[in-house]
Tab-separated table of C-alpha atoms and ligand atoms in Angstrom:
chain	number	residue	atom	x	y	z
A	278	MET	CA	0.865	3.704	-18.451
A	279	ASP	CA	2.879	1.684	-15.982
A	280	LYS	CA	2.556	-1.970	-15.086
A	281	ILE	CA	3.713	-3.999	-12.102
A	282	ILE	CA	5.417	-7.343	-12.532
A	283	ILE	CA	5.562	-9.762	-9.616
A	284	LYS	CA	7.410	-13.063	-9.325
A	285	GLY	CA	5.123	-14.788	-6.850
A	286	GLY	CA	5.321	-17.620	-4.356
A	287	LEU	CA	7.896	-16.053	-2.045
A	288	PRO	CA	7.089	-15.528	1.654
A	289	LEU	CA	7.371	-11.965	3.009
A	290	HIS	CA	9.803	-11.349	5.886
A	291	GLY	CA	10.606	-8.197	7.838
A	292	THR	CA	8.888	-4.952	8.724
A	293	ILE	CA	6.718	-2.585	6.690
A	294	LYS	CA	5.961	0.902	7.976
A	295	VAL	CA	2.485	2.191	7.265
A	296	SER	CA	1.828	5.731	5.944
A	297	GLY	CA	-0.852	8.202	6.979
A	298	ALA	CA	-4.437	7.356	6.022
A	299	LYS	CA	-5.617	8.617	2.633
A	300	ASN	CA	-9.224	8.723	3.786
A	301	ALA	CA	-8.304	10.796	6.852
A	302	ALA	CA	-5.896	13.113	5.029
A	303	LEU	CA	-8.521	14.126	2.426
A	304	PRO	CA	-11.210	15.431	4.839
A	305	LEU	CA	-8.610	17.014	7.137
A	306	MET	CA	-7.122	18.901	4.178
A	307	ALA	CA	-10.625	20.055	3.188
A	308	ALA	CA	-11.222	21.215	6.784
A	309	ALA	CA	-8.474	23.813	6.307
A	310	ILE	CA	-11.002	25.744	4.187
A	311	LEU	CA	-13.056	26.459	7.319
A	312	ALA	CA	-10.651	28.830	9.045
A	313	PRO	CA	-8.135	31.371	7.725
A	314	GLY	CA	-4.521	30.955	8.824
A	315	GLU	CA	-1.782	28.359	8.474
A	316	HIS	CA	-2.776	24.763	9.241
A	317	VAL	CA	-0.103	22.142	9.900
A	318	LEU	CA	-0.841	18.517	9.005
A	319	HIS	CA	1.616	15.783	9.946
A	320	ASN	CA	1.830	12.329	8.341
A	321	VAL	CA	0.004	13.278	5.113
A	322	PRO	CA	0.752	10.480	2.612
A	323	ASP	CA	2.157	11.452	-0.781
A	324	LEU	CA	-0.494	9.951	-3.069
A	325	ARG	CA	-2.239	10.819	-6.301
A	326	ASP	CA	-5.438	11.569	-4.329
A	327	THR	CA	-3.748	13.864	-1.794
A	328	ARG	CA	-2.064	15.697	-4.699
A	329	THR	CA	-5.429	16.068	-6.424
A	330	MET	CA	-6.835	17.553	-3.208
A	331	LEU	CA	-3.893	20.015	-3.093
A	332	THR	CA	-4.581	21.069	-6.702
A	333	LEU	CA	-8.223	21.578	-5.776
A	334	LEU	CA	-7.410	23.622	-2.653
A	335	ALA	CA	-4.878	25.678	-4.652
A	336	SER	CA	-7.611	26.422	-7.205
A	337	PHE	CA	-9.551	28.109	-4.371
A	338	GLY	CA	-6.524	30.296	-3.522
A	339	ILE	CA	-5.102	28.186	-0.674
A	340	LYS	CA	-1.296	28.104	-0.613
A	341	TRP	CA	0.542	24.955	0.401
A	342	ARG	CA	4.050	23.640	0.875
A	343	ARG	CA	5.779	20.658	2.433
A	344	ARG	CA	8.081	21.719	5.302
A	345	GLU	CA	11.552	20.421	4.527
A	346	SER	CA	12.581	19.664	8.122
A	347	ASP	CA	9.786	17.171	8.882
A	348	GLY	CA	7.669	16.784	5.731
A	349	ALA	CA	4.631	18.397	7.402
A	350	LEU	CA	2.044	19.813	5.027
A	351	LEU	CA	1.393	23.533	5.586
A	352	LEU	CA	-1.881	24.891	4.233
A	353	ASP	CA	-2.407	28.636	4.264
A	354	SER	CA	-6.092	29.302	3.794
A	355	THR	CA	-6.018	33.019	4.616
A	356	ILE	CA	-7.380	33.871	1.172
A	357	ILE	CA	-10.118	32.006	-0.684
A	358	ASP	CA	-11.051	33.694	-3.948
A	359	ASN	CA	-12.786	30.901	-5.890
A	360	VAL	CA	-15.539	28.498	-4.806
A	361	GLU	CA	-15.788	26.250	-7.870
A	362	ALA	CA	-14.545	22.636	-7.907
A	363	SER	CA	-14.164	21.745	-11.578
A	364	TYR	CA	-15.311	18.549	-13.269
A	365	ASP	CA	-11.707	17.809	-14.311
A	366	LEU	CA	-10.686	17.410	-10.677
A	367	VAL	CA	-13.873	15.877	-9.273
A	368	LYS	CA	-13.989	13.186	-11.978
A	369	THR	CA	-10.533	11.920	-10.964
A	370	MET	CA	-11.383	11.877	-7.264
A	371	ARG	CA	-14.894	11.612	-5.838
A	372	ALA	CA	-13.669	12.756	-2.412
A	373	SER	CA	-13.442	16.272	-3.954
A	374	VAL	CA	-17.056	16.567	-2.799
A	375	LEU	CA	-15.615	17.057	0.709
A	376	VAL	CA	-15.020	20.727	-0.112
A	377	LEU	CA	-18.750	21.412	-0.487
A	378	GLY	CA	-19.610	21.674	3.229
A	379	PRO	CA	-16.572	23.773	4.231
A	380	LEU	CA	-16.956	26.184	1.279
A	381	LEU	CA	-20.639	26.786	2.064
A	382	ALA	CA	-19.865	27.275	5.751
A	383	ARG	CA	-17.091	29.829	5.243
A	384	MET	CA	-17.991	31.488	1.930
A	385	GLY	CA	-21.781	31.056	1.855
A	386	ARG	CA	-21.670	29.572	-1.627
A	387	ALA	CA	-20.039	26.784	-3.630
A	388	ARG	CA	-20.191	25.261	-7.098
A	389	VAL	CA	-18.989	21.676	-7.149
A	390	SER	CA	-19.143	19.292	-10.088
A	391	LEU	CA	-21.410	16.310	-9.462
A	392	PRO	CA	-19.288	13.153	-9.431
A	393	GLY	CA	-20.457	10.528	-11.927
A	394	GLY	CA	-20.697	6.788	-11.309
A	395	CYS	CA	-17.495	4.878	-10.694
A	396	ALA	CA	-16.057	1.383	-10.925
A	397	ILE	CA	-17.592	0.261	-7.624
A	398	GLY	CA	-21.144	1.571	-8.020
A	399	ALA	CA	-23.402	4.550	-8.651
A	400	ARG	CA	-22.288	6.358	-5.471
A	401	PRO	CA	-24.724	9.277	-5.346
A	402	ILE	CA	-24.208	12.316	-3.073
A	403	ASP	CA	-27.885	12.845	-2.245
A	404	PHE	CA	-27.270	12.465	1.530
A	405	HIS	CA	-24.757	15.329	1.403
A	406	ILE	CA	-27.184	17.576	-0.484
A	407	LYS	CA	-30.192	16.714	1.683
A	408	GLY	CA	-28.188	17.241	4.881
A	409	LEU	CA	-26.924	20.626	3.697
A	410	ALA	CA	-30.493	21.624	2.796
A	411	ARG	CA	-31.434	20.892	6.446
A	412	LEU	CA	-28.750	23.448	7.394
A	413	GLY	CA	-30.324	26.080	5.138
A	414	VAL	CA	-28.473	25.584	1.866
A	415	VAL	CA	-30.455	26.212	-1.288
A	416	SER	CA	-28.996	24.209	-4.132
A	417	SER	CA	-29.648	23.514	-7.770
A	418	LEU	CA	-28.076	21.499	-10.534
A	419	ASP	CA	-26.554	23.531	-13.360
A	420	ASN	CA	-24.612	21.944	-16.242
A	421	GLY	CA	-23.551	18.984	-14.091
A	422	TYR	CA	-22.575	21.225	-11.192
A	423	VAL	CA	-24.229	21.447	-7.770
A	424	GLU	CA	-24.617	25.119	-6.987
A	425	GLY	CA	-25.332	25.908	-3.372
A	426	SER	CA	-25.772	29.099	-1.409
A	427	VAL	CA	-26.994	30.183	1.989
A	428	GLU	CA	-28.466	33.431	3.317
A	429	GLY	CA	-26.218	34.533	6.185
A	430	ARG	CA	-24.894	31.670	8.310
A	431	LEU	CA	-25.899	28.007	8.095
A	432	LYS	CA	-28.545	27.064	10.681
A	433	GLY	CA	-28.118	24.096	13.010
A	434	ASN	CA	-30.663	21.289	12.639
A	435	THR	CA	-31.125	17.549	13.124
A	436	ILE	CA	-29.958	15.315	10.288
A	437	TYR	CA	-30.698	11.601	9.966
A	438	PHE	CA	-28.727	9.370	7.611
A	439	ASP	CA	-30.727	6.542	5.986
A	440	ILE	CA	-27.487	4.580	6.049
A	441	PRO	CA	-24.234	5.838	7.537
A	442	SER	CA	-22.139	7.665	4.942
A	443	VAL	CA	-18.471	8.362	5.667
A	444	THR	CA	-17.850	11.441	3.524
A	445	GLY	CA	-21.483	12.520	4.061
A	446	THR	CA	-20.911	12.594	7.830
A	447	GLU	CA	-17.610	14.444	7.305
A	448	ASN	CA	-19.122	17.068	4.988
A	449	LEU	CA	-22.009	17.844	7.340
A	450	LEU	CA	-19.812	17.787	10.414
A	451	MET	CA	-17.515	20.384	8.870
A	452	ALA	CA	-20.413	22.543	7.710
A	453	ALA	CA	-22.118	22.412	11.120
A	454	THR	CA	-19.080	23.730	13.007
A	455	LEU	CA	-19.738	27.237	11.625
A	456	ALA	CA	-23.553	27.047	11.753
A	457	GLU	CA	-25.743	29.079	14.069
A	458	GLY	CA	-27.043	26.842	16.868
A	459	ILE	CA	-26.881	23.120	17.463
A	460	THR	CA	-26.690	20.381	14.811
A	461	GLU	CA	-27.312	16.734	15.605
A	462	ILE	CA	-26.154	14.105	13.092
A	463	ARG	CA	-27.922	10.798	13.756
A	464	ASN	CA	-26.941	7.414	12.352
A	465	ALA	CA	-23.570	9.032	11.617
A	466	ALA	CA	-20.702	6.908	10.316
A	467	ARG	CA	-18.186	5.936	13.036
A	468	GLU	CA	-15.041	5.278	10.980
A	469	PRO	CA	-11.763	6.224	12.746
A	470	GLU	CA	-11.127	8.807	10.007
A	471	ILE	CA	-14.157	10.725	11.324
A	472	ALA	CA	-12.694	10.754	14.846
A	473	ASN	CA	-9.459	12.129	13.329
A	474	LEU	CA	-11.472	14.905	11.652
A	475	ILE	CA	-13.267	15.651	14.934
A	476	ASP	CA	-9.864	16.011	16.611
A	477	MET	CA	-8.816	18.558	13.995
A	478	LEU	CA	-12.093	20.483	14.202
A	479	THR	CA	-11.851	20.511	18.001
A	480	ALA	CA	-8.282	21.859	17.767
A	481	MET	CA	-9.728	24.574	15.496
A	482	GLY	CA	-12.146	25.573	18.258
A	483	ALA	CA	-15.244	23.567	17.267
A	484	ARG	CA	-17.447	22.062	19.974
A	485	ILE	CA	-18.411	18.494	19.133
A	486	ASP	CA	-19.814	15.759	21.378
A	487	GLY	CA	-20.258	12.083	20.545
A	488	ARG	CA	-16.842	11.263	19.015
A	489	ASP	CA	-16.779	7.552	17.998
A	490	SER	CA	-20.568	7.296	18.319
A	491	ASP	CA	-23.388	7.374	15.750
A	492	CYS	CA	-24.841	10.572	17.203
A	493	LEU	CA	-22.739	13.691	16.815
A	494	VAL	CA	-23.757	16.954	18.449
A	495	ILE	CA	-22.128	20.098	17.109
A	496	ARG	CA	-22.504	23.466	18.812
A	497	GLY	CA	-21.812	25.934	16.027
A	498	THR	CA	-19.435	28.828	16.458
A	499	LYS	CA	-18.882	32.042	14.457
A	500	LYS	CA	-15.191	31.587	13.859
A	501	LEU	CA	-12.585	28.838	13.922
A	502	ARG	CA	-8.798	29.100	14.047
A	503	SER	CA	-6.006	27.223	12.271
A	504	ALA	CA	-4.747	23.982	13.823
A	505	GLU	CA	-1.904	21.464	13.929
A	506	VAL	CA	-2.821	17.754	13.775
A	507	THR	CA	-1.469	14.340	12.840
A	508	ILE	CA	-3.152	12.038	10.321
A	509	ILE	CA	-3.897	8.563	11.729
A	510	PRO	CA	-2.165	5.492	10.220
A	511	ASP	CA	-3.843	3.998	7.150
A	512	ARG	CA	-5.847	0.991	8.357
A	513	ILE	CA	-6.552	-0.209	4.805
A	514	GLU	CA	-2.872	-0.098	3.845
A	515	THR	CA	-2.123	-1.953	7.103
A	516	GLY	CA	-4.754	-4.570	6.325
A	517	THR	CA	-3.513	-5.011	2.754
A	518	TYR	CA	0.005	-5.871	3.968
A	519	LEU	CA	-1.323	-8.201	6.699
A	520	LEU	CA	-3.321	-10.034	4.040
A	521	ALA	CA	-0.303	-10.171	1.711
A	522	ALA	CA	1.745	-11.783	4.489
A	523	ALA	CA	-1.042	-14.246	5.281
A	524	ALA	CA	-1.264	-15.128	1.579
A	525	THR	CA	2.457	-15.694	1.044
A	526	GLY	CA	3.359	-17.184	4.422
A	527	GLY	CA	6.476	-15.914	6.161
A	528	GLU	CA	6.621	-13.495	9.065
A	529	LEU	CA	5.755	-9.829	8.762
A	530	THR	CA	5.519	-6.946	11.201
A	531	VAL	CA	3.393	-4.025	10.106
A	532	ALA	CA	4.663	-1.029	12.072
A	533	ALA	CA	3.393	2.490	12.844
A	534	CYS	CA	-0.213	1.289	12.607
A	535	ASN	CA	-3.201	1.379	14.958
A	536	PRO	CA	-4.226	-2.240	15.720
A	537	GLY	CA	-7.373	-0.974	17.461
A	538	HIS	CA	-8.751	0.064	14.058
A	539	LEU	CA	-8.433	-3.452	12.593
A	540	GLY	CA	-10.359	-5.638	15.042
A	541	ALA	CA	-12.651	-7.201	12.418
A	542	LEU	CA	-9.774	-8.174	10.105
A	543	ILE	CA	-7.601	-9.534	12.940
A	544	GLU	CA	-10.457	-11.806	14.090
A	545	LYS	CA	-10.966	-13.118	10.553
A	546	LEU	CA	-7.248	-13.776	10.074
A	547	ARG	CA	-7.145	-15.783	13.314
A	548	GLU	CA	-10.265	-17.707	12.283
A	549	ALA	CA	-8.472	-18.533	9.021
A	550	GLY	CA	-5.556	-20.057	10.937
A	551	VAL	CA	-3.136	-17.123	10.697
A	552	GLU	CA	-1.130	-16.262	13.802
A	553	VAL	CA	-1.604	-12.587	14.689
A	554	ARG	CA	0.134	-10.829	17.592
A	555	VAL	CA	-0.809	-7.290	18.420
A	556	GLY	CA	1.473	-4.667	19.979
A	557	GLN	CA	0.764	-1.052	20.845
A	558	ASP	CA	1.402	0.288	17.348
A	559	GLU	CA	2.374	-2.802	15.404
A	560	ILE	CA	0.910	-6.106	14.272
A	561	PHE	CA	2.876	-9.289	13.671
A	562	VAL	CA	1.490	-11.982	11.331
A	563	CYS	CA	2.809	-15.403	10.563
A	564	ARG	CA	1.263	-18.367	8.776
A	565	THR	CA	2.671	-21.842	9.126
A	566	GLN	CA	-0.420	-23.969	8.444
A	567	PRO	CA	-2.880	-24.263	5.535
A	568	LEU	CA	-5.483	-21.507	5.351
A	569	ARG	CA	-9.032	-22.187	6.503
A	570	SER	CA	-11.804	-20.655	4.397
A	571	VAL	CA	-13.958	-18.163	6.321
A	572	ASP	CA	-17.064	-16.131	5.493
A	573	ILE	CA	-16.903	-12.340	5.297
A	574	LYS	CA	-19.589	-9.664	5.289
A	575	THR	CA	-18.634	-6.030	4.751
A	576	LEU	CA	-20.286	-3.525	7.079
A	577	PRO	CA	-19.827	0.045	8.276
A	578	TYR	CA	-17.111	0.427	10.954
A	579	PRO	CA	-16.472	-1.408	13.263
A	580	GLY	CA	-17.598	-4.176	10.878
A	581	PHE	CA	-15.357	-5.657	8.208
A	582	PRO	CA	-14.295	-2.819	5.838
A	583	THR	CA	-15.447	-2.888	2.227
A	584	ASP	CA	-12.029	-1.442	1.366
A	585	LEU	CA	-10.450	-4.805	2.338
A	586	GLN	CA	-13.045	-7.046	0.680
A	587	ALA	CA	-11.124	-7.500	-2.585
A	588	GLN	CA	-7.845	-8.223	-0.784
A	589	ILE	CA	-9.356	-10.849	1.548
A	590	MET	CA	-11.016	-12.469	-1.455
A	591	ALA	CA	-7.536	-12.983	-2.930
A	592	LEU	CA	-6.552	-14.664	0.345
A	593	MET	CA	-9.646	-16.878	0.354
A	594	CYS	CA	-8.725	-18.174	-3.130
A	595	LEU	CA	-5.888	-19.908	-1.267
A	596	GLY	CA	-8.204	-21.446	1.366
A	597	ASN	CA	-9.250	-25.061	1.806
A	598	GLY	CA	-13.015	-24.854	1.273
A	599	LEU	CA	-15.898	-22.510	0.581
A	600	SER	CA	-15.894	-18.868	1.578
A	601	VAL	CA	-18.953	-16.657	1.122
A	602	ILE	CA	-17.997	-12.987	0.793
A	603	THR	CA	-20.948	-10.613	0.998
A	604	GLU	CA	-20.619	-6.963	-0.005
A	605	THR	CA	-23.260	-4.800	1.673
A	606	ILE	CA	-21.819	-1.292	1.136
A	607	PHE	CA	-21.384	-0.974	-2.636
A	608	GLU	CA	-23.474	-2.641	-5.334
A	609	ASN	CA	-20.746	-3.327	-7.866
A	610	ARG	CA	-17.576	-4.052	-5.969
A	611	PHE	CA	-16.669	-7.402	-7.534
A	612	MET	CA	-14.684	-6.179	-10.561
A	613	HIS	CA	-11.624	-8.069	-9.254
A	614	VAL	CA	-13.442	-11.424	-9.556
A	615	ALA	CA	-12.899	-11.739	-13.314
A	616	GLU	CA	-9.206	-10.891	-12.916
A	617	LEU	CA	-8.719	-13.354	-10.031
A	618	ARG	CA	-10.353	-16.029	-12.211
A	619	ARG	CA	-7.595	-15.413	-14.778
A	620	MET	CA	-5.206	-16.491	-12.034
A	621	GLY	CA	-7.056	-19.776	-11.523
A	622	ALA	CA	-9.554	-18.714	-8.854
A	623	ASP	CA	-12.901	-20.497	-8.657
A	624	ILE	CA	-15.392	-17.733	-7.762
A	625	LYS	CA	-19.118	-17.483	-8.480
A	626	VAL	CA	-20.975	-14.214	-7.982
A	627	ASP	CA	-24.581	-14.404	-6.853
A	628	GLY	CA	-26.065	-10.953	-6.273
A	629	HIS	CA	-24.198	-9.299	-3.418
A	630	SER	CA	-22.217	-12.439	-2.559
A	631	ALA	CA	-19.173	-14.080	-4.063
A	632	ILE	CA	-18.682	-17.759	-3.376
A	633	VAL	CA	-15.004	-18.565	-3.389
A	634	LYS	CA	-13.907	-22.177	-3.656
A	635	GLY	CA	-10.421	-22.186	-2.186
A	636	ALA	CA	-7.987	-24.236	-4.237
A	637	GLY	CA	-4.896	-23.690	-2.080
A	638	SER	CA	-3.007	-21.920	-4.855
A	639	LEU	CA	-3.129	-19.375	-7.697
A	640	THR	CA	-1.070	-19.060	-10.849
A	641	GLY	CA	0.484	-15.938	-12.328
A	642	ALA	CA	-1.285	-14.227	-15.253
A	643	GLN	CA	-1.692	-10.914	-17.052
A	644	VAL	CA	-4.405	-8.980	-15.240
A	645	MET	CA	-5.831	-5.483	-15.241
A	646	ALA	CA	-6.474	-3.149	-12.324
A	647	THR	CA	-10.002	-1.662	-12.321
A	648	ASP	CA	-10.076	0.399	-9.136
A	649	LEU	CA	-7.868	1.083	-6.159
A	650	ARG	CA	-8.720	-1.845	-3.879
A	651	ALA	CA	-9.241	-4.295	-6.768
A	652	SER	CA	-5.673	-3.472	-7.790
A	653	ALA	CA	-4.454	-4.164	-4.259
A	654	SER	CA	-6.150	-7.574	-4.346
A	655	LEU	CA	-4.281	-8.424	-7.551
A	656	VAL	CA	-1.013	-7.509	-5.833
A	657	VAL	CA	-1.888	-9.822	-2.897
A	658	ALA	CA	-2.815	-12.583	-5.357
A	659	GLY	CA	0.301	-11.995	-7.474
A	660	LEU	CA	2.609	-12.170	-4.449
A	661	ALA	CA	1.170	-15.578	-3.521
A	662	ALA	CA	0.739	-17.021	-7.049
A	663	GLN	CA	3.135	-19.449	-8.668
A	664	GLY	CA	4.949	-17.790	-11.575
A	665	GLU	CA	4.760	-14.253	-12.924
A	666	THR	CA	1.855	-11.826	-12.651
A	667	GLU	CA	1.678	-8.660	-14.719
A	668	ILE	CA	-0.761	-6.005	-13.510
A	669	SER	CA	-1.570	-3.192	-15.919
A	670	ARG	CA	-3.212	0.200	-15.243
A	671	VAL	CA	-1.460	0.560	-11.890
A	672	TYR	CA	-2.273	4.278	-11.717
A	673	HIS	CA	-5.210	3.147	-9.579
A	674	LEU	CA	-2.738	1.950	-6.930
A	675	ASP	CA	-0.968	5.328	-6.942
A	676	ARG	CA	-4.203	6.885	-5.676
A	677	GLY	CA	-3.945	5.135	-2.326
A	678	TYR	CA	-0.695	3.243	-1.670
A	679	ASP	CA	2.421	5.211	-0.805
A	680	ASP	CA	5.523	3.509	-2.319
A	681	LEU	CA	3.860	0.083	-2.546
A	682	VAL	CA	6.606	-1.430	-4.703
A	683	GLY	CA	9.438	-0.083	-2.527
A	684	LYS	CA	7.790	-1.254	0.690
A	685	LEU	CA	7.236	-4.778	-0.686
A	686	ILE	CA	10.794	-5.032	-2.036
A	687	GLY	CA	11.929	-4.161	1.500
A	688	VAL	CA	10.304	-7.350	2.839
A	689	GLY	CA	11.608	-9.708	0.180
A	690	ALA	CA	9.031	-9.503	-2.613
A	691	VAL	CA	10.290	-9.738	-6.187
A	692	ILE	CA	8.256	-6.932	-7.716
A	693	ARG	CA	9.058	-4.163	-10.179
A	694	ARG	CA	7.333	-1.343	-12.008
A	695	GLU	CA	7.780	-0.767	-15.713
A	696	SER	CA	6.423	1.650	-18.301
A	697	GLU	CA	4.136	-0.094	-20.755
B	241	EPU	N1	-24.600	6.683	-0.370
B	241	EPU	C1	-25.763	7.171	-0.921
B	241	EPU	N2	-25.924	8.528	-0.980
B	241	EPU	C2	-24.969	9.394	-0.515
B	241	EPU	C3	-23.804	8.884	0.044
B	241	EPU	C4	-23.639	7.510	0.111
B	241	EPU	O1	-26.644	6.415	-1.337
B	241	EPU	O2	-25.187	10.607	-0.598
B	241	EPU	C5	-24.405	5.218	-0.294
B	241	EPU	C6	-23.229	4.753	-1.143
B	241	EPU	O3	-23.588	4.573	-2.489
B	241	EPU	C7	-22.842	3.493	-0.441
B	241	EPU	C8	-23.100	3.806	1.035
B	241	EPU	O4	-24.011	4.902	1.028
B	241	EPU	O5	-23.671	2.451	-0.850
B	241	EPU	C9	-21.908	4.167	1.877
B	241	EPU	O6	-21.069	5.042	1.157
B	241	EPU	P1	-20.207	6.185	1.858
B	241	EPU	O7	-20.864	7.495	1.624
B	241	EPU	O8	-19.902	5.804	3.269
B	241	EPU	O9	-18.870	6.124	0.989
B	241	EPU	P2	-17.941	7.348	0.689
B	241	EPU	O10	-17.986	8.303	1.802
B	241	EPU	O11	-18.195	7.837	-0.700
B	241	EPU	C10	-15.791	6.405	1.855
B	241	EPU	C11	-14.382	6.079	1.445
B	241	EPU	C12	-14.393	4.852	0.548
B	241	EPU	C13	-15.010	3.693	1.339
B	241	EPU	C14	-16.411	4.084	1.822
B	241	EPU	C15	-17.055	3.037	2.706
B	241	EPU	C16	-13.300	8.235	1.492
B	241	EPU	C17	-12.649	9.345	0.744
B	241	EPU	N3	-13.799	7.229	0.763
B	241	EPU	O12	-16.505	6.650	0.645
B	241	EPU	O13	-13.037	4.548	0.249
B	241	EPU	O14	-15.088	2.551	0.534
B	241	EPU	O15	-16.342	5.299	2.576
B	241	EPU	O16	-16.282	2.774	3.811
B	241	EPU	O17	-13.313	8.244	2.711
B	241	EPU	C18	-11.257	3.700	-1.044
B	241	EPU	O18	-10.476	4.254	-0.266
B	241	EPU	O19	-10.880	2.850	-1.890
B	241	EPU	C19	-12.683	4.003	-0.962
B	241	EPU	C20	-13.522	3.734	-1.956
């Protein structure tokens, strides 16, 4: 297992280029199941999760390769000869559940391992199952696997989400494109990754109204065709680097991003006294004054993203007062608190809120990564801390950050990766 060692306390300077979004790439890759032919996806990040999705798609019979000339991912889904997503793959990546809707829509049946709990909460998939049942899927649980089938085509229907679910919306959206009749998804999630998926489905011939809204109307069609699309920039990777720059001071430009997707974070950074300038596809941050502590509440998009909660908590440890950080999406997403405390942070957890008493500084320590975004928060903390920070179990970071160490070295960080 590898570890990352950071010599902290050095300001970041220069430009970091953001990769394609993990959480857009995964559903768009799954969407290739829906129509036979060769799909072309640009800007797919090379991550552990995207590789897991490729292994999963290959297990169904889909062929893939990276085009040498431009790195585009080509997915040939002409033949699908297996509809089972094994526990071995699903347990390493919960987003594997995204194949359920497309498999049922195209093949009429699917057998997908039920994901277990994970480091950030129980994370059930009951909304996915209930929504698919509304479209005519009969499912049962067999040996830890969800087995679903449908007589003929799926049937359009109205689906209400109790609370907006990102992958739930994506799964049902994909399934509904091949259903008979009209499907309405109400209280749908509105994350930009869903708009990216809608763009792909539309390019495949699907008819979808309500992009960017919480009510999606899908007019089902019998057949879709292959498509060529570009994955949007990763807003969480963008936000992580903005927060790292705010934590260390210095001047950083995050390039090839979409500033429009980061409104909530940009407002919070400004409130905290960080200078933020926004261009068309880049964001410049610079901090020359002490940080002000601000309160944060995670919410579905366009609210503050839960996927940046851990990283902004690391920043708030450097603030000048009290910051209340409330997590409303996941019940157990404070695993980073104990690790940040090892670096000198003063944080109390009270139910869904963490009360951070900013002390202006952190000190390096040996810490352990527990999930993807918790790991990213330890990197932000380590970059800002005085002395050396050693982060173990960094395989979590490989799931979602493309060349993190290389990108940070490029802007002046003293960071290296070693085998333990
Ligand atoms: N929920 C249910 N039942 C369901 C589905 C969701 O109760 O059937 C609950 C969840 O437990 C949670 C809430 O609904 O409390 C919202 O969860 P959501 O379904 O939106 O999460 P997700 O689709 O499983 C995606 C991202 C996560 C991100 C969340 C929230 C992907 C592949 N994953 O997960 O990303 O945190 O939305 O924005 O898109 C990450 O990248 O580190 C990550 C965890």
